[in-house]
Amino acid sequence: MKTFRFIKKVLLILLFLFIVLVSGLSLVTYFYQDDLKQYALTLLTNNFNTEIKVGEIDFSIVRTFPFASVEFNNVFIKSGKGYNKKEFKHNTDTLLYAKKLLLQFNLIKILKKHYELQSVQLNDAQANIYYDKKGKNNFNILTESNDTTSVKIKLQQVKIFNTTVSITNQAKELIVSLQSKDLKLSGDFYKNNYAISSKGELTVSKFQIQQANYLKAGNARIKATIDVRNNEYQINRGNIILGNLNLSISGNYVVTHENDLINLTIHGTKLPLADLINSLPQTYAKLFDGLDADGFLSIKAEVKGGIDYKTNPRIKLSFQLVDGQVSNRTTNTKLQHLVLKGNFDNGLKQNLSTSKLQVD
């Protein structure tokens, strides 16, 4: 009997606390939502020198607890000026369209009239990045803000759901399409030095150069842990997964005023040769028509040097085939127990004219 009374008291206390919490959240919503909506809108519009349109603006605490969220619906951000639109065959006016953009604030700080942005969430969005032949882009839209509001940016989390990023580079004749179904990035983004941890995957569905899509076999998935120090991005642990192929990646990327610098190493050990051939674009896969190949391939690639809108870095690749087998279905011939080594180098000009493939 005493146990029943004790449980009853605990339940009543929990119910009372729940009522207090709901009441408190309702009061916060009532007293602060208009101010916070205005501050969030000011934060969104005062930092860009391009046209921005938003639909309805909602405020929520219950759905995003422990954050207070300002939700912008149907957000449109127009491309910046300065790039040559005439070089593109389609309309390039949209830099970003998002069905929902959520700015999430520290709830406790709101009670003290301090608005601290801690998280950004993007839902059902399409971002379009364009480079013309001179390297001018459409996303140079940031401006120095004269905002005197009490909004403090202390961003620690970025969440991206059902979002596609398309990149078109006219100088390199390059088209890339990236998708994120459920990607969460965490880190102290407001600091000069911080580490980014990720949960989820970034998928590459198209990597097209001069009309050839280099992802014939399907999507490439990317996972990485990155340290950021000022303008340097250090990849500590990274993986590129292409079909059944798993490649490890490490190195860094440095942003400079003239051109960016890249220094990456990519490793792959005991990669099934058949899966590698199936991953080749049609331009190269047709070289293996009528052939059945098997065995295990190990590779090491180094990507190093300057990189900008038209410059490629130096690429060196070494590979080794162990216990390879090749069968020709047309001539009914077969080679077994193949062992070979080779390397590839794109040369001093970093293009096809100076590239060399050597097989031992």
XYZ file of C-alpha atoms in Angstrom:
360
model
C 0.000 0.000 0.000
C 2.847 2.360 0.909
C 4.568 1.547 -2.380
C 1.423 2.463 -4.312
C 1.172 5.815 -2.477
C 4.829 6.551 -3.195
C 4.381 5.836 -6.915
C 1.275 7.998 -6.953
C 3.165 10.906 -5.375
C 6.009 10.577 -7.908
C 3.554 10.582 -10.813
C 1.807 13.659 -9.429
C 5.130 15.467 -9.075
C 6.085 14.562 -12.630
C 2.695 15.741 -13.891
C 3.115 19.021 -12.002
C 6.583 19.542 -13.467
C 5.258 18.794 -16.952
C 2.477 21.371 -16.513
C 5.022 23.950 -15.302
C 7.282 23.213 -18.274
C 4.482 23.501 -20.816
C 3.233 26.693 -19.189
C 6.721 28.168 -19.192
C 7.243 27.312 -22.844
C 3.877 28.845 -23.691
C 4.832 32.064 -21.914
C 8.179 32.216 -23.711
C 6.399 31.681 -27.018
C 3.900 34.439 -26.247
C 6.339 37.083 -25.010
C 9.373 36.471 -27.230
C 8.277 35.024 -30.551
C 7.708 38.358 -32.321
C 11.059 39.768 -31.208
C 12.916 36.593 -32.098
C 11.260 36.378 -35.520
C 12.356 39.931 -36.284
C 15.894 39.342 -35.043
C 16.184 36.146 -37.096
C 14.886 37.879 -40.213
C 17.370 40.714 -39.689
C 20.173 38.193 -39.260
C 19.184 36.476 -42.507
C 18.782 39.573 -44.663
C 21.423 41.992 -43.349
C 24.393 39.777 -44.143
C 23.816 39.377 -47.888
C 23.943 41.782 -50.836
C 21.461 39.861 -52.947
C 17.702 39.434 -53.106
C 16.197 37.137 -50.462
C 12.554 36.129 -50.274
C 10.801 34.132 -47.556
C 7.263 32.857 -47.128
C 5.598 32.287 -43.776
C 7.689 32.580 -40.611
C 6.856 30.238 -37.729
C 8.116 29.984 -34.163
C 8.419 26.756 -32.199
C 9.842 25.466 -28.940
C 8.075 22.167 -28.348
C 9.135 20.549 -31.662
C 12.784 21.635 -31.398
C 13.363 21.577 -27.638
C 15.885 22.442 -26.135
C 16.114 25.062 -28.895
C 13.741 27.847 -29.735
C 13.410 27.845 -33.521
C 12.444 30.396 -36.106
C 11.283 28.533 -39.197
C 11.397 30.234 -42.594
C 9.274 28.598 -45.293
C 9.991 28.728 -49.027
C 13.304 30.569 -48.817
C 14.707 31.951 -52.079
C 18.228 33.422 -52.344
C 19.138 34.935 -55.685
C 22.534 34.404 -57.307
C 25.075 37.167 -56.814
C 26.344 39.463 -59.527
C 29.676 39.516 -61.315
C 29.642 36.242 -63.252
C 28.739 35.821 -66.924
C 25.220 34.361 -67.108
C 25.369 34.143 -70.914
C 27.834 31.229 -70.729
C 25.130 28.965 -69.295
C 22.325 27.430 -71.337
C 19.774 27.509 -68.514
C 18.516 30.023 -65.957
C 21.092 30.576 -63.186
C 19.206 33.093 -61.039
C 18.658 30.729 -58.078
C 21.543 30.259 -55.684
C 19.418 28.512 -53.061
C 15.829 27.430 -52.653
C 14.810 25.734 -49.419
C 11.388 24.516 -48.417
C 12.367 25.128 -44.800
C 15.247 26.942 -43.102
C 15.389 26.755 -39.317
C 17.490 29.067 -37.154
C 17.691 27.598 -33.670
C 18.525 29.668 -30.581
C 19.625 28.941 -27.020
C 16.385 28.846 -25.027
C 17.895 29.838 -21.665
C 19.621 32.879 -23.178
C 16.318 34.023 -24.681
C 14.891 34.413 -21.186
C 17.700 36.916 -20.547
C 16.975 38.773 -23.807
C 20.189 37.455 -25.358
C 19.623 35.830 -28.728
C 22.330 33.240 -29.410
C 22.193 31.306 -32.694
C 23.467 27.762 -32.094
C 22.081 25.586 -34.880
C 21.004 25.858 -38.518
C 18.810 23.295 -40.256
C 18.093 23.048 -43.978
C 15.201 20.910 -45.275
C 14.308 19.967 -48.870
C 16.711 22.386 -50.532
C 18.466 22.895 -53.866
C 21.707 24.891 -54.065
C 23.259 25.848 -57.403
C 26.894 26.925 -57.735
C 28.178 28.343 -61.024
C 31.658 29.306 -62.254
C 32.089 31.052 -65.586
C 35.153 30.630 -67.821
C 37.039 33.348 -65.933
C 36.367 31.817 -62.535
C 33.718 34.317 -61.437
C 30.980 32.692 -59.328
C 27.390 33.293 -58.277
C 27.826 32.894 -54.513
C 29.871 36.008 -53.734
C 26.962 37.524 -51.807
C 28.263 38.161 -48.287
C 28.414 41.752 -47.102
C 29.614 43.548 -44.006
C 26.558 43.835 -41.811
C 25.579 47.015 -39.984
C 23.308 44.962 -37.779
C 23.250 46.317 -34.218
C 20.909 43.714 -32.786
C 21.855 41.530 -29.840
C 21.989 38.350 -31.928
C 25.189 36.431 -31.176
C 26.315 33.714 -33.557
C 27.646 30.724 -31.649
C 26.994 28.088 -34.282
C 27.668 24.528 -33.119
C 25.518 22.375 -35.388
C 24.461 22.290 -39.037
C 21.782 19.815 -40.141
C 21.051 19.184 -43.812
C 18.113 17.018 -44.875
C 17.075 16.027 -48.420
C 19.292 18.626 -50.043
C 21.002 18.676 -53.445
C 24.009 20.784 -54.407
C 24.811 21.213 -58.103
C 28.168 22.636 -59.248
C 28.783 23.754 -62.832
C 32.259 24.938 -63.809
C 32.492 26.250 -67.361
C 36.291 26.644 -67.252
C 36.828 22.957 -66.451
C 33.720 21.680 -68.279
C 32.831 20.101 -64.945
C 29.414 19.203 -63.513
C 29.059 17.732 -60.021
C 25.890 16.786 -58.170
C 25.910 16.138 -54.403
C 23.041 14.923 -52.216
C 22.506 14.767 -48.489
C 19.619 12.746 -47.097
C 20.432 13.143 -43.425
C 23.745 14.873 -42.698
C 24.604 16.433 -39.342
C 27.797 18.416 -38.782
C 28.891 19.349 -35.274
C 31.679 21.681 -34.183
C 32.413 25.104 -32.739
C 32.023 26.802 -36.129
C 32.275 30.299 -34.627
C 35.912 29.709 -33.557
C 39.026 30.016 -35.724
C 40.116 26.496 -34.761
C 37.645 23.666 -34.376
C 36.968 20.045 -35.273
C 34.038 18.924 -37.410
C 32.409 15.608 -36.632
C 29.815 14.235 -38.997
C 26.929 11.822 -38.794
C 25.378 10.710 -42.036
C 26.773 10.691 -45.556
C 27.341 12.993 -48.479
C 26.548 11.299 -51.778
C 28.033 12.193 -55.164
C 25.647 11.132 -57.942
C 27.371 12.863 -60.860
C 30.977 13.744 -61.598
C 31.007 14.732 -65.245
C 34.001 16.092 -67.177
C 33.575 16.950 -70.860
C 30.340 14.963 -71.185
C 31.775 11.833 -69.503
C 30.220 10.855 -66.164
C 32.895 9.225 -64.010
C 30.350 7.635 -61.666
C 28.794 5.108 -64.027
C 28.515 2.438 -61.332
C 26.333 4.548 -59.072
C 26.843 6.886 -56.182
C 30.006 7.724 -54.290
C 29.566 8.135 -50.540
C 31.902 10.265 -48.471
C 32.575 10.131 -44.728
C 35.184 12.297 -43.021
C 36.388 13.837 -39.758
C 37.919 17.265 -40.338
C 39.943 19.690 -38.207
C 39.681 23.369 -39.163
C 42.434 25.866 -38.348
C 41.751 29.275 -39.825
C 41.802 28.582 -43.594
C 43.183 25.034 -43.426
C 40.988 21.926 -43.497
C 42.737 18.780 -42.261
C 41.122 15.417 -43.036
C 42.047 13.033 -40.230
C 39.839 10.074 -41.085
C 38.016 9.836 -44.365
C 36.479 7.247 -46.661
C 35.197 7.267 -50.209
C 32.861 4.356 -50.927
C 32.111 3.592 -54.579
C 29.901 0.547 -54.930
C 31.885 -2.244 -53.221
C 35.115 -0.240 -53.294
C 36.285 1.380 -50.064
C 39.067 3.982 -50.298
C 40.682 5.799 -47.375
C 41.600 9.480 -47.711
C 43.771 11.839 -45.676
C 45.453 15.205 -46.172
C 44.560 18.871 -46.153
C 43.037 21.702 -48.157
C 44.213 25.308 -47.697
C 42.254 28.357 -48.868
C 44.511 31.225 -50.041
C 43.955 34.574 -51.777
C 45.451 33.481 -55.107
C 44.595 29.812 -55.550
C 43.772 27.044 -53.100
C 46.284 24.357 -52.180
C 45.470 20.664 -51.929
C 47.518 17.784 -50.545
C 45.616 14.492 -50.392
C 46.581 10.833 -50.225
C 44.119 8.109 -51.234
C 44.687 4.437 -50.396
C 42.900 1.319 -51.529
C 43.973 -2.205 -50.553
C 42.834 -5.484 -52.118
C 40.173 -3.862 -54.264
C 38.275 -6.418 -56.405
C 39.315 -5.790 -60.011
C 35.874 -6.755 -61.364
C 34.189 -4.118 -59.163
C 36.727 -1.516 -60.246
C 36.011 -2.162 -63.939
C 32.268 -1.952 -63.304
C 32.854 1.470 -61.721
C 34.539 2.908 -64.820
C 32.673 5.365 -67.088
C 31.629 4.076 -70.486
C 34.610 5.749 -72.203
C 37.003 3.420 -70.391
C 34.741 0.460 -69.640
C 34.389 -0.281 -73.361
C 38.088 -1.187 -73.413
C 37.107 -4.291 -71.418
C 34.260 -5.394 -73.707
C 34.398 -9.168 -74.146
C 36.749 -9.580 -71.184
C 36.172 -11.062 -67.749
C 38.712 -9.829 -65.210
C 39.328 -10.800 -61.609
C 41.960 -10.384 -58.921
C 42.861 -7.770 -56.328
C 44.265 -4.328 -56.952
C 46.006 -2.055 -54.438
C 46.408 1.635 -55.254
C 47.943 4.762 -53.778
C 47.203 8.184 -55.222
C 48.699 11.561 -54.344
C 46.922 14.787 -55.299
C 49.085 17.824 -54.624
C 49.439 21.435 -55.740
C 47.472 24.547 -56.555
C 43.846 24.388 -57.546
C 41.467 27.036 -58.823
C 38.635 27.393 -61.324
C 40.808 26.142 -64.236
C 44.017 24.697 -62.767
C 44.436 21.030 -61.881
C 46.816 19.714 -59.205
C 49.585 17.174 -59.831
C 48.215 13.624 -59.674
C 50.425 10.581 -59.148
C 49.006 7.075 -58.923
C 50.756 3.749 -58.293
C 49.003 0.383 -58.478
C 49.711 -3.321 -58.081
C 47.663 -6.297 -59.266
C 47.953 -9.596 -57.382
C 46.642 -12.972 -58.599
C 44.901 -11.431 -61.572
C 42.862 -13.356 -64.115
C 41.699 -12.199 -67.540
C 39.474 -14.199 -69.898
C 38.585 -13.271 -73.465
C 35.149 -14.649 -74.323
C 35.629 -14.076 -78.060
C 38.915 -15.967 -78.473
C 38.309 -18.307 -75.543
C 41.738 -17.531 -74.064
C 42.637 -17.010 -70.435
C 45.539 -15.561 -68.461
C 45.924 -16.579 -64.815
C 48.069 -15.653 -61.800
C 48.918 -12.237 -63.225
C 51.155 -9.944 -61.169
C 51.914 -6.446 -62.413
C 52.871 -3.004 -61.158
C 52.368 0.375 -62.716
C 52.017 4.108 -62.195
C 50.309 7.154 -63.647
C 51.423 10.793 -63.601
C 49.603 13.739 -65.186
C 52.924 15.553 -65.640
C 54.257 19.067 -65.242
C 51.296 20.706 -67.000
C 48.806 18.609 -65.013
C 46.771 17.658 -68.090
C 46.434 14.921 -70.721
C 49.232 16.334 -72.892
C 51.856 15.548 -70.238
C 50.215 12.463 -68.707
C 52.062 9.156 -68.724
C 51.036 5.597 -67.863
C 53.758 3.040 -67.197
C 53.228 -0.677 -66.562
C 56.004 -3.000 -65.386
